[in-house]
Short mmCIF file of C-alpha atoms in Angstrom, two decimals:
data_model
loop_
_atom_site.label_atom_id
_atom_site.label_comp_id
_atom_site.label_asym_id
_atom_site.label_seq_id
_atom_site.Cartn_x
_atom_site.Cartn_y
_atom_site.Cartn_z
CA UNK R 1 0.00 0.00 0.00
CA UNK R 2 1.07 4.02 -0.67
CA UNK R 3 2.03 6.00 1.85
CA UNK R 4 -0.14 8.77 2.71
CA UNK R 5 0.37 10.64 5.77
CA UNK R 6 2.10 13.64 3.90
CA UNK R 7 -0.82 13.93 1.32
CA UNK R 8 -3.64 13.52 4.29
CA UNK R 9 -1.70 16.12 6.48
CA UNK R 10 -1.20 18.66 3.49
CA UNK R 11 -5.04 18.23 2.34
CA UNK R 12 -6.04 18.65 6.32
CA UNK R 13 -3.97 22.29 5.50
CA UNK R 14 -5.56 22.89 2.55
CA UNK R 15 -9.01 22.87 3.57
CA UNK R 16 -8.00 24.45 7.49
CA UNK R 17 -11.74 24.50 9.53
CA UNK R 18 -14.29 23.94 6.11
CA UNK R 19 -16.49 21.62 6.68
CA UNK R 20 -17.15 19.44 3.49
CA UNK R 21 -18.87 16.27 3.15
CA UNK R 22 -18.77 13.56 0.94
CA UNK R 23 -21.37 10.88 -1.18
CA UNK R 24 -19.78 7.66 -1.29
CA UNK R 25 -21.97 4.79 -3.63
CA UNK R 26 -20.82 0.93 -3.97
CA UNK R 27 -21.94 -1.08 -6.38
CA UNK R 28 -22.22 -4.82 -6.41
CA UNK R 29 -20.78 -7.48 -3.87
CA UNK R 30 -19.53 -7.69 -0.11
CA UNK R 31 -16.53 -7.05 -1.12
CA UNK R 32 -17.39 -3.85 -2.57
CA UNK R 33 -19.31 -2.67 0.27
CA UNK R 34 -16.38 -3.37 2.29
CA UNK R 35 -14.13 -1.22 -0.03
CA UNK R 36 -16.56 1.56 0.19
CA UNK R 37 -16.26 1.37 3.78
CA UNK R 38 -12.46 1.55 3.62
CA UNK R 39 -13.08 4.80 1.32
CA UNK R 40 -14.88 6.68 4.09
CA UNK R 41 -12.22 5.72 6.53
CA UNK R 42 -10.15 7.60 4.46
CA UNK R 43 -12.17 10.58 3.89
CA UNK R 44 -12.91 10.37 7.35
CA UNK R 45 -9.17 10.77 8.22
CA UNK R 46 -9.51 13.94 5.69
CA UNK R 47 -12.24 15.69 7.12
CA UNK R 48 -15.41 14.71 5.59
CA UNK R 49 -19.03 14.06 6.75
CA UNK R 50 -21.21 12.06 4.90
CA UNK R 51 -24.36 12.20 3.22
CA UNK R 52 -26.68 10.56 1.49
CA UNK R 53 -28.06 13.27 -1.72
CA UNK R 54 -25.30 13.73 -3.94
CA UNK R 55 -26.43 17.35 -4.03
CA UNK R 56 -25.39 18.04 -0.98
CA UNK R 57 -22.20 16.57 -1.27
CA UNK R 58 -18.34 18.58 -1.80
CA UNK R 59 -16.80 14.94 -3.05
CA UNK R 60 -18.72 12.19 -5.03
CA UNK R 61 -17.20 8.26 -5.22
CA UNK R 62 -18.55 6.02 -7.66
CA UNK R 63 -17.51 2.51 -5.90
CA UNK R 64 -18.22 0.33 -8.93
CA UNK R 65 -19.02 -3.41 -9.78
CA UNK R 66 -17.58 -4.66 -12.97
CA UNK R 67 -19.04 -8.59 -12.86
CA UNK R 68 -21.99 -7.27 -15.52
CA UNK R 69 -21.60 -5.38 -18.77
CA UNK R 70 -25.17 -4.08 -17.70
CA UNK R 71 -23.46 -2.99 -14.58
CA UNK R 72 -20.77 -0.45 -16.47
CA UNK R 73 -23.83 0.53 -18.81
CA UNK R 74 -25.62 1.82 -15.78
CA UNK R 75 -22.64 3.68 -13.35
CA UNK R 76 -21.49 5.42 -16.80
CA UNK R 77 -25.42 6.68 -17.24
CA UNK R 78 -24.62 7.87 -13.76
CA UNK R 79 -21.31 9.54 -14.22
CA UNK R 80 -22.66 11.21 -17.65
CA UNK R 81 -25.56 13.01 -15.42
CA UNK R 82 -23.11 14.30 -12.91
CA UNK R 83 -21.94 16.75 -15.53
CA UNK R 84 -24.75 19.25 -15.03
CA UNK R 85 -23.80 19.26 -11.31
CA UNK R 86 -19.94 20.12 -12.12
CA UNK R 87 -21.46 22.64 -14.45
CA UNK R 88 -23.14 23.96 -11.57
CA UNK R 89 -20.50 23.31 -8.75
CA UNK R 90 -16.97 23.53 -10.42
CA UNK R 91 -15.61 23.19 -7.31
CA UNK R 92 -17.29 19.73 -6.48
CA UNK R 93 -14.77 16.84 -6.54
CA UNK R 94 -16.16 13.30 -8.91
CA UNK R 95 -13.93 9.87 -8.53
CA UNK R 96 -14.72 6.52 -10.10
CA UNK R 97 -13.18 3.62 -7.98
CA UNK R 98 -13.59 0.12 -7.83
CA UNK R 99 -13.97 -2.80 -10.23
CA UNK R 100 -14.09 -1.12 -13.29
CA UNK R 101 -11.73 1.59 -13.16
CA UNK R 102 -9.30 -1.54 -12.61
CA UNK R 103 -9.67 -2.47 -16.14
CA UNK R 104 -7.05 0.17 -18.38
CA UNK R 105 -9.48 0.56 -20.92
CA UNK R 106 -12.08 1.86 -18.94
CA UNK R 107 -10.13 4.16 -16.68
CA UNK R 108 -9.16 6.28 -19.86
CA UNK R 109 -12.54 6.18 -21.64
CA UNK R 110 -13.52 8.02 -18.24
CA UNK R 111 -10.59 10.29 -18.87
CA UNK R 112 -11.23 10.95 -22.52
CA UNK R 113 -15.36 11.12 -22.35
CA UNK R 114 -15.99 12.34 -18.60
CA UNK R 115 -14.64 15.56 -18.29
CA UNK R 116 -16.39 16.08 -15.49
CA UNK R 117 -14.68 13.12 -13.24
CA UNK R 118 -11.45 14.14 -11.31
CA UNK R 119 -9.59 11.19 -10.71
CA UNK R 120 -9.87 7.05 -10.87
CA UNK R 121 -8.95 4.38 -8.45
CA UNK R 122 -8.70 0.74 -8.32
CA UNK R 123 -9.64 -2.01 -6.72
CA UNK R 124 -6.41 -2.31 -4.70
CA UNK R 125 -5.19 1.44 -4.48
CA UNK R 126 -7.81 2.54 -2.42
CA UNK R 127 -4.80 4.05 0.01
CA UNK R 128 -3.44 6.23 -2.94
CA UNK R 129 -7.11 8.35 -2.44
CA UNK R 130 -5.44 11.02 -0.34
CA UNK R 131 -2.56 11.66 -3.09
CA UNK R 132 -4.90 11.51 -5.98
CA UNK R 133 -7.36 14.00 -4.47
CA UNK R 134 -4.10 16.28 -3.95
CA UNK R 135 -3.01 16.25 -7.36
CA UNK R 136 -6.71 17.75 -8.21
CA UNK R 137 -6.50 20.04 -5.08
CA UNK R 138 -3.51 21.30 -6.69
CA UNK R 139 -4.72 21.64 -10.50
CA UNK R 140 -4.38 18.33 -12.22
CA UNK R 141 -6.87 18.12 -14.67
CA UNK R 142 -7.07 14.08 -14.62
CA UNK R 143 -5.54 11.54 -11.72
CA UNK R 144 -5.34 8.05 -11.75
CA UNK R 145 -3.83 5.03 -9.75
CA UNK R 146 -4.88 1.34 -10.96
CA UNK R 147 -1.95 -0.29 -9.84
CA UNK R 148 -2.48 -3.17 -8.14
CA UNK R 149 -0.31 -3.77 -4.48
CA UNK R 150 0.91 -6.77 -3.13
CA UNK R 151 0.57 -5.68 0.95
CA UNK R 152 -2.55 -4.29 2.67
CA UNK R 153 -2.97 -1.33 4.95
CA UNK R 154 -4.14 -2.57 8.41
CA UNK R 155 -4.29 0.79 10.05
CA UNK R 156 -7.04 1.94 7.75
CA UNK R 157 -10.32 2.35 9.87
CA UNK R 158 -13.82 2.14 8.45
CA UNK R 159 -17.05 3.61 8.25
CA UNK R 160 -19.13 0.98 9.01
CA UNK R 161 -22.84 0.66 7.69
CA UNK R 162 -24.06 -1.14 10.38
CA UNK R 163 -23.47 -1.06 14.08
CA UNK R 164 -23.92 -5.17 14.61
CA UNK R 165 -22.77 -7.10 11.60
CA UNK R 166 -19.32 -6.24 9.86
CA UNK R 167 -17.99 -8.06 6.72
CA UNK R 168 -14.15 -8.95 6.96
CA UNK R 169 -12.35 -9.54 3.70
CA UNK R 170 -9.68 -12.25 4.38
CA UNK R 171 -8.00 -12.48 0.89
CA UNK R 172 -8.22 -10.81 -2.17
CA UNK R 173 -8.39 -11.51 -6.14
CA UNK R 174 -9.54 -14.69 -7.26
CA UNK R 175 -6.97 -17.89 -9.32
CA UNK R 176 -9.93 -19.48 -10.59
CA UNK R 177 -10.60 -18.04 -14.34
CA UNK R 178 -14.06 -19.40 -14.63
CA UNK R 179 -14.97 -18.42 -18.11
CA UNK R 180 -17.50 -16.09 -17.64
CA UNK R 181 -16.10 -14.01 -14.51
CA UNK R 182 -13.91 -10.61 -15.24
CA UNK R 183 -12.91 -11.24 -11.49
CA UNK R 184 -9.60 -12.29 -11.81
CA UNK R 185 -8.68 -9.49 -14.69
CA UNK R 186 -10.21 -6.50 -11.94
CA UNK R 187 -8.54 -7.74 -8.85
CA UNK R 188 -5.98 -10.05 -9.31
CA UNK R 189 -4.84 -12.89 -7.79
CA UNK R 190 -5.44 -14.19 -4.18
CA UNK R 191 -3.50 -12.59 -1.90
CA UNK R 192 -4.57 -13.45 1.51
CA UNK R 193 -4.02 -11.16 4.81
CA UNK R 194 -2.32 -12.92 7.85
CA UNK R 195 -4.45 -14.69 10.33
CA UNK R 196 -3.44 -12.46 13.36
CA UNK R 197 -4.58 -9.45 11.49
CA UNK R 198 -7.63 -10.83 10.98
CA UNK R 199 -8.46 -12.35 14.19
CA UNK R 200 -7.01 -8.80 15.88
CA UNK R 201 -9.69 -7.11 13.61
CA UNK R 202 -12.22 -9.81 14.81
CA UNK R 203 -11.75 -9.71 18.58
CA UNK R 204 -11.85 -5.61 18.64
CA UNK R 205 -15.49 -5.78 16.60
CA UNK R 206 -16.42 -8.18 18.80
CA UNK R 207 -15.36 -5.89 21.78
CA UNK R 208 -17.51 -3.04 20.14
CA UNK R 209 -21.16 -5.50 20.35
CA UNK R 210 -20.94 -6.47 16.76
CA UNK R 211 -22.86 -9.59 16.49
CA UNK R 212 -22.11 -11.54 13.08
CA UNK R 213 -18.85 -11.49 11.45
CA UNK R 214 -19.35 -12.48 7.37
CA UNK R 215 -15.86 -13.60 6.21
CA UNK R 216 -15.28 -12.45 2.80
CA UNK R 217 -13.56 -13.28 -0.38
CA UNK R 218 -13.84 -14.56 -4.06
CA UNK R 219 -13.04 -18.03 -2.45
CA UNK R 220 -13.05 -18.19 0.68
CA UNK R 221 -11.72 -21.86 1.08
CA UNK R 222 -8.22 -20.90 -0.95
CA UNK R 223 -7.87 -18.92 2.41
CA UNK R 224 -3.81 -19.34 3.19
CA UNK R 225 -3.00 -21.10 0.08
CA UNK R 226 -0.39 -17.97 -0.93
CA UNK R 227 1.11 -17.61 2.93
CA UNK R 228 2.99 -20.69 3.19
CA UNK R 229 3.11 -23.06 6.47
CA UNK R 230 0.06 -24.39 8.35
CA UNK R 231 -2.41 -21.88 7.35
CA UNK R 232 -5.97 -22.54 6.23
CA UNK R 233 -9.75 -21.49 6.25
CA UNK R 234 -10.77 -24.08 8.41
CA UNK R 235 -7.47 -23.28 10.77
CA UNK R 236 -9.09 -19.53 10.74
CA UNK R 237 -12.73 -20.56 11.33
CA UNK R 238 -11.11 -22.38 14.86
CA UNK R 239 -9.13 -19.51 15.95
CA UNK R 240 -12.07 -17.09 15.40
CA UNK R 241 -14.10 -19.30 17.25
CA UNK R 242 -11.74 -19.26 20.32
CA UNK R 243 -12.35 -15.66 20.57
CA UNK R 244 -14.97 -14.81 23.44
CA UNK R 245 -17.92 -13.14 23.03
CA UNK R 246 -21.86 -14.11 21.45
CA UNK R 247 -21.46 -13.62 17.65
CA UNK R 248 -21.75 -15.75 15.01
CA UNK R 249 -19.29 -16.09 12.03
CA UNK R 250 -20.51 -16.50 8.54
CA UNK R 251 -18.65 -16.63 5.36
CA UNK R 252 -18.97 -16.31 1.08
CA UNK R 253 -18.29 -17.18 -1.52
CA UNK R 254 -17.13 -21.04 -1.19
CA UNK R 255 -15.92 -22.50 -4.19
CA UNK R 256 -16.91 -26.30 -4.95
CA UNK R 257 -14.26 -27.70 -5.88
CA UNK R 258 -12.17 -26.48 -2.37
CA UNK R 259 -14.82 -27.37 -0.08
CA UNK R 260 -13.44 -29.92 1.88
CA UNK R 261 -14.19 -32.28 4.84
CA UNK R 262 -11.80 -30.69 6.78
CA UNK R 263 -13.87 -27.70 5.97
CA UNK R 264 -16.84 -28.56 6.97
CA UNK R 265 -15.85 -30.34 10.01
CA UNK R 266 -15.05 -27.20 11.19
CA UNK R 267 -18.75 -25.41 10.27
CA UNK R 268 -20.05 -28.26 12.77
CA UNK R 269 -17.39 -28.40 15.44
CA UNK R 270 -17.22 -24.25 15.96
CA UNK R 271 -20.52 -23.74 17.92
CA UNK R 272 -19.85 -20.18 16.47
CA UNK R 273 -19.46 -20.53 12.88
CA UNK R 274 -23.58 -20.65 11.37
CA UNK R 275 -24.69 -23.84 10.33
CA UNK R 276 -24.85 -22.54 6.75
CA UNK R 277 -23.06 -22.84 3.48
CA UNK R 278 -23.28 -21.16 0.31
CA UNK R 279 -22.17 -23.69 -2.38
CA UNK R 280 -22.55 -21.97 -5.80
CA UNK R 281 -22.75 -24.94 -8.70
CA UNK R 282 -23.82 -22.96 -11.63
CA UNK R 283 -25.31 -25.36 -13.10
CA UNK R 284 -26.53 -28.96 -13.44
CA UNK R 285 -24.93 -30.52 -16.48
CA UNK R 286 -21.16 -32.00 -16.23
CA UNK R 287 -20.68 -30.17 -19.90
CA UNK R 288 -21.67 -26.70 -18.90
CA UNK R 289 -19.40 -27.20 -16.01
CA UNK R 290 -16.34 -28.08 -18.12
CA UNK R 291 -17.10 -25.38 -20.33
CA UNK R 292 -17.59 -22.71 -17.56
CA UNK R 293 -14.14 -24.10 -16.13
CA UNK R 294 -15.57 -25.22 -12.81
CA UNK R 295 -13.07 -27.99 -12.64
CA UNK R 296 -15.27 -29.80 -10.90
CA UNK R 297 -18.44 -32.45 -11.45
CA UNK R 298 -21.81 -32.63 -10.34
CA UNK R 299 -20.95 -36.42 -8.77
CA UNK R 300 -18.08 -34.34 -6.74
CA UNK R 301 -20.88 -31.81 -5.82
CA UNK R 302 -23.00 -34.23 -5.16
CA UNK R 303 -20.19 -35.95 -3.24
CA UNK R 304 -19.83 -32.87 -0.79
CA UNK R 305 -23.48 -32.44 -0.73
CA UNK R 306 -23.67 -36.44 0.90
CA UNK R 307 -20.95 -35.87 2.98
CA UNK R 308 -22.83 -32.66 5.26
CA UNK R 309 -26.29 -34.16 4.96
CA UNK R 310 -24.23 -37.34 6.49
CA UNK R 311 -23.66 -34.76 9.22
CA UNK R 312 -26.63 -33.10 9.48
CA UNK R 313 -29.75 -34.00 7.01
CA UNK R 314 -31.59 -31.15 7.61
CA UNK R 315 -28.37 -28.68 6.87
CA UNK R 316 -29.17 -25.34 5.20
CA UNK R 317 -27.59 -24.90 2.12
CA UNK R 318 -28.03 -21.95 -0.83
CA UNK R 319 -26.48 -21.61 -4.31
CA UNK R 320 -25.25 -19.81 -7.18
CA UNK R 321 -27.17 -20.49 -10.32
CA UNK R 322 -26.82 -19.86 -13.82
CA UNK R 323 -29.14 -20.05 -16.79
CA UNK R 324 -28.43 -19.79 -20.60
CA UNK R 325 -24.86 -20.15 -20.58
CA UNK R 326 -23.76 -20.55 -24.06
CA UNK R 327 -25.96 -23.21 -26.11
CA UNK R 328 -27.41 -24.48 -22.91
CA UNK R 329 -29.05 -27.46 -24.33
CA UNK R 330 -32.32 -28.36 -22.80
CA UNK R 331 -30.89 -31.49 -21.16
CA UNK R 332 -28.55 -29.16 -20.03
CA UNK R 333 -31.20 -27.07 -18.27
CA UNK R 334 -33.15 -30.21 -17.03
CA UNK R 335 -30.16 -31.64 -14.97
CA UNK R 336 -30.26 -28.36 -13.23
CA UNK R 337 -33.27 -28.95 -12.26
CA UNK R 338 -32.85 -32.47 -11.36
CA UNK R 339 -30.22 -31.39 -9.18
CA UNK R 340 -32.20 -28.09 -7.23
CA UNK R 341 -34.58 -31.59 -6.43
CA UNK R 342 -32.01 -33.17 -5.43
CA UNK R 343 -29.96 -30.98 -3.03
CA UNK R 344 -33.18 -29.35 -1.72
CA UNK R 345 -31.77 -25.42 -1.65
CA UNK R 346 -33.22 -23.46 1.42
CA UNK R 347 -32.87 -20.40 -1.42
CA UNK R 348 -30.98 -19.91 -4.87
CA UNK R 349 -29.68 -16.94 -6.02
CA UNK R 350 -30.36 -17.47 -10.09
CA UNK R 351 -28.86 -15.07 -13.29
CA UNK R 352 -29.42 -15.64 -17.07
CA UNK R 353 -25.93 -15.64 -18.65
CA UNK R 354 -25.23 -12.03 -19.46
CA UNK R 355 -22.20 -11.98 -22.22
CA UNK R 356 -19.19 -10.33 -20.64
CA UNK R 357 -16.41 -9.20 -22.56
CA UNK R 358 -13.10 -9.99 -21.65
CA UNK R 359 -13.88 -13.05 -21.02
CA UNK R 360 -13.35 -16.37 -22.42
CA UNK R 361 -17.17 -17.14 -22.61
CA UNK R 362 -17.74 -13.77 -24.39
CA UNK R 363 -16.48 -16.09 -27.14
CA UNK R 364 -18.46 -18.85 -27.24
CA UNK R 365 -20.80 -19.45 -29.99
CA UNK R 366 -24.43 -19.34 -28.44
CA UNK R 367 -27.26 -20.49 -30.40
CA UNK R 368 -29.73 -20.46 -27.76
CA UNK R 369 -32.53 -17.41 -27.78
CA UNK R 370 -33.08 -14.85 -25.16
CA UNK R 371 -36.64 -16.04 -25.18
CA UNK R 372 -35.81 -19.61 -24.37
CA UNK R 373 -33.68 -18.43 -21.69
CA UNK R 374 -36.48 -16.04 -20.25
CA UNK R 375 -38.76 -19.24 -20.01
CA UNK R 376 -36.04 -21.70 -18.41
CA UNK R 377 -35.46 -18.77 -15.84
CA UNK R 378 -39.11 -19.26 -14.84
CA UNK R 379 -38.72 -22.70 -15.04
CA UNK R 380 -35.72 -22.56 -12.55
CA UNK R 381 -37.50 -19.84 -10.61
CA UNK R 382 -40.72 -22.23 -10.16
CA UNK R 383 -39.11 -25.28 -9.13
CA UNK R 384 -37.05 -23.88 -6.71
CA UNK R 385 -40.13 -22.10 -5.63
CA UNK R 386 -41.61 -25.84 -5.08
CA UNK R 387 -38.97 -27.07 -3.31
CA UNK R 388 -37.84 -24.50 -1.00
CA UNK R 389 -42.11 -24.53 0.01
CA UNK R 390 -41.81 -28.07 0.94
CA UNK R 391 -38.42 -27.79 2.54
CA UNK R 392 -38.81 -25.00 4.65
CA UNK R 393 -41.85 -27.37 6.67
CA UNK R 394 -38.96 -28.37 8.77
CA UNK R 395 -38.42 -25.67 10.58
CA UNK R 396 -42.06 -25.60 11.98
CA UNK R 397 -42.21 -26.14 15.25
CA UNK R 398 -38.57 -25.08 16.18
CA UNK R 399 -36.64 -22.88 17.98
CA UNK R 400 -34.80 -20.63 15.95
CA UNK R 401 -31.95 -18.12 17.08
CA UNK R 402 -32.60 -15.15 14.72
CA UNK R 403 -30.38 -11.98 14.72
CA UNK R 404 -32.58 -9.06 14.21
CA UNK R 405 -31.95 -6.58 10.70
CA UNK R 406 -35.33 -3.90 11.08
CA UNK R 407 -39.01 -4.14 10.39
CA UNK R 408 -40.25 -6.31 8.22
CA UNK R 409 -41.29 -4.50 4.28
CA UNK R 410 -44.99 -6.05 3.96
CA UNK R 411 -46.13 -7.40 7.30
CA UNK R 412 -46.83 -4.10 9.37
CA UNK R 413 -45.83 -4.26 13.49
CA UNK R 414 -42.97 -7.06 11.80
CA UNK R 415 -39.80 -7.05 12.68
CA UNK R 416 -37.31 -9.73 10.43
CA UNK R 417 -33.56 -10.92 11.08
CA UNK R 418 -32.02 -14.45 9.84
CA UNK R 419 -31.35 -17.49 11.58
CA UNK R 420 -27.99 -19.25 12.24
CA UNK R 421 -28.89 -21.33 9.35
CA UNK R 422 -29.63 -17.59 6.76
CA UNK R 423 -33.31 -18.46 6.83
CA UNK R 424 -35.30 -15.19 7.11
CA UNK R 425 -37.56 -15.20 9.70
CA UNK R 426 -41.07 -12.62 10.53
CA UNK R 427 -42.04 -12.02 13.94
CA UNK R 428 -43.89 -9.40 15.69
CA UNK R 429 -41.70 -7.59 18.33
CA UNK R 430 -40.64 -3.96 19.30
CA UNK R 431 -37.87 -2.20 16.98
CA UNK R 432 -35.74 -2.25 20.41
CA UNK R 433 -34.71 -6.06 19.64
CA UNK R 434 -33.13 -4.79 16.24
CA UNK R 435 -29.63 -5.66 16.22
CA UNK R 436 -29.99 -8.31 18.86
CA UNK R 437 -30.09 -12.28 18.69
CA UNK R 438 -34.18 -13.32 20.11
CA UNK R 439 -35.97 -16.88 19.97
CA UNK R 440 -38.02 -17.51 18.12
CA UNK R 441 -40.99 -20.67 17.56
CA UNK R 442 -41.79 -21.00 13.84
CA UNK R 443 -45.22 -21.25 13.60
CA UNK R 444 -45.68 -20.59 9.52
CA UNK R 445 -43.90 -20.86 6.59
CA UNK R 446 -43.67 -19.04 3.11
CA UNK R 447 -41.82 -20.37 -0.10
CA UNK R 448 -38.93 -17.76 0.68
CA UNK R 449 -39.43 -17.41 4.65
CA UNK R 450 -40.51 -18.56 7.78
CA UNK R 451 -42.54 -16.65 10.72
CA UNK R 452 -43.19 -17.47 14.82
CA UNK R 453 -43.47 -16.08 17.61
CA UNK R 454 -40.99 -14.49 20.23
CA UNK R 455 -41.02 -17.14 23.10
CA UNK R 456 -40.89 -15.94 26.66
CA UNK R 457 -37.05 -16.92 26.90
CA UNK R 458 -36.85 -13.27 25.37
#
């Protein structure tokens, strides 16, 4: 990471006692959130205050997502309508950070088309802000800094969004180069942070009431892979377990092909770790797979699936799905749904293929329309639908610990939170409980929740 005491201290001159205030905006994943949150440490350490209109605001960040074409499409709409407010307010300050300003292309088509945007920062640079903002302060008419570093900054704070559940990022970039991810081009490959940095950060949110901890990386089970020695995920999930305190520990995304017994030995044995996994398979069909570079088959899923419902039959699990991928055949599509039978999902998260250039997929010959791939999406969207119904009966009648996120959007005098096992659960109750772990009885459920009743543990 940069060094950037002499910038912060000469911008802290610079702007002596006026009070400014910035509009920071992430696009996308965890991860992203989490670099947004490193972003208003930083402007934090400058000075700022934070709002939410970006009318109000002195400085505007763009924290973008670069996973969808779509995704670019809609943060350069955004960008392009900023240039009435620079009109307006010359003096106002406009950066684009994140996943896209990673790829080179991108961070000069902002220079050469968006007059109006200041500077450009990458996924891994986010320390170079204060030097970057200088160079405007002091009359550059572009800055940039996409470089990517190989250490990370464990002195930078954060501006957390919630007072109760904090995401960690453990590693970073991703060695995978599944054919239709840009991942690995935007941030790199893994570099993971040393366990007593992250068990240091751990321990002092803990100390500070936060109640769920959400590990985070591309994949999170090639944890310690690049550190050498006896370092692993499942090594981190037991030392984060030791710590003291009533929190749980969740973590995403877990790659397939990496998710090992050892692994999920430890999800059962660490009374703190939720009894959750996210497994994304992408799809049903061993071809797809190959072709998407999974390097991994749906017997080996199916292999890890047997191996924690050996453990536990009743284990939640959720997934990554993905429909239309290049000439998707429809036996293609139907083992996909075979499988969703199979597994039984608590809840899928499901996209149609979206081609993404840069990418080896972008590619691939696809003969398959947009309208057959609207219909399987239903299809998908049904049976799941079915399943998760059905499945979700087994939680009727139990006693579910449920952390508590706010009121509920449609039942009125609701509040709603998620279990240990990331089901969501309804329940009347007074907004006093939010951000605190209740019991609840499950007395009803819904084909993407469950409800009850506090019990008088409470």
């Amino acid at each position: 990471m940069k060094e950037n005491t002499a910038a912060i201290n000469e911008i802290l001159r610079i702007f002596g006692d006026k009070p400014r205030t910035a509009y920071v905006r992430s696009f996308g994943c965890q991860l992203n959130v989490s670099d947004g949150e490193k972003i208003k440490g930083l402007l934090h350490e400058l000075g700022y205050t934070f709002t939410d209109s970006e009318n109000e605001a002195d400085l505007i960040i763009l924290n973008t997502c670069a996973v969808r074409e779509s995704a670019e499409d809609r943060v350069f709409g955004i960008v392009g309508s900023m240039k009435k407010l620079k009109e307006q307010r010359p003096s106002l300050m406009i950066g684009v950070a994140g996943c896209m300003t990673a790829q080179s292309h991108i961070a000069e088509k902002i220079k050469r088309s968006y007059p109006q945007v200041d500077f450009v920062l990458g996924t891994s640079a986010i320390s170079a802000l204060p030097e970057l903002m200088l160079e405007c302060l002091r009359g550059a008419r572009f800055s940039a800094d996409i470089s990517e570093y190989d250490d990370f900054s464990e002195e930078t704070i954060q501006i957390r969004e919630s007072t109760f559940k904090a995401s960690v990022p453990i590693m970073f970039g991703c060695n995978n180069f599944c054919t239709y991810c840009i991942v690995p081009y935007v941030r790199g490959r893994e570099r993971s942070r040393r366990m007593a940095d992250i068990v240091a950060e751990v321990e002092g949110l803990v100390r500070n009431g936060y109640k769920e901890i959400m590990l985070l990386g591309q994949n999170v089970n090639s944890y310690g892979n690049d550190l050498g020695g006896d370092v692993s995920f499942p090594k981190l999930l037991r030392s984060l377990n030791e710590i003291e305190g009533d929190f749980w520990i969740r973590f995403m995304s877990s790659h397939p092909k990496d998710a090992s017994r050892e692994l999920i030995d430890a999800i059962f044995e660490c009374d703190k770790v939720a009894k959750h996994l996210h497994l994304p398979v992408q799809s049903g069909s061993d071809d797809v797979l190959r072709r998407m570079n999974r390097r991994y088959t749906v017997e080996k899923y199916l292999e890890t699936v047997g191996y924690i419902r050996s453990r536990d039959p009743e284990f939640s699990l959720t997934t990554d799905l993905i429909v239309g991928f290049p000439n998707e055949t429809d036996e293609d599509f139907a083992a996909t749904l075979d499988l969703i039978k199979k597994v039984r999902y608590d809840n899928i998260y499901s996209f149609i293929y979206s081609k993404r250039s840069g990418t080896k997929a972008a590619d691939m010959e696809d003969n398959t329309s947009d309208e057959v791939k609207s219909r399987r999406m239903r299809e998908l969207l049904e049976t799941q639908r079915s399943v998760s119904t059905e499945w979700y009966k087994r939680f009727i009648g139990r006693k579910m610990r449920v952390l508590v996120d706010g009121e509920a959007k449609k039942r009125k005098g609701c509040l709603t939170g998620k279990s240990s096992e990331f089901i969501i659960v309804e329940f009347e109750g007074d907004n006093s409980l939010i951000g605190q772990f209740v019991e609840v009885e499950i007395i009803e459920t819904m084909n993407w929740a469950v409800a009850g009743r506090l019990t008088k543990e409470n």
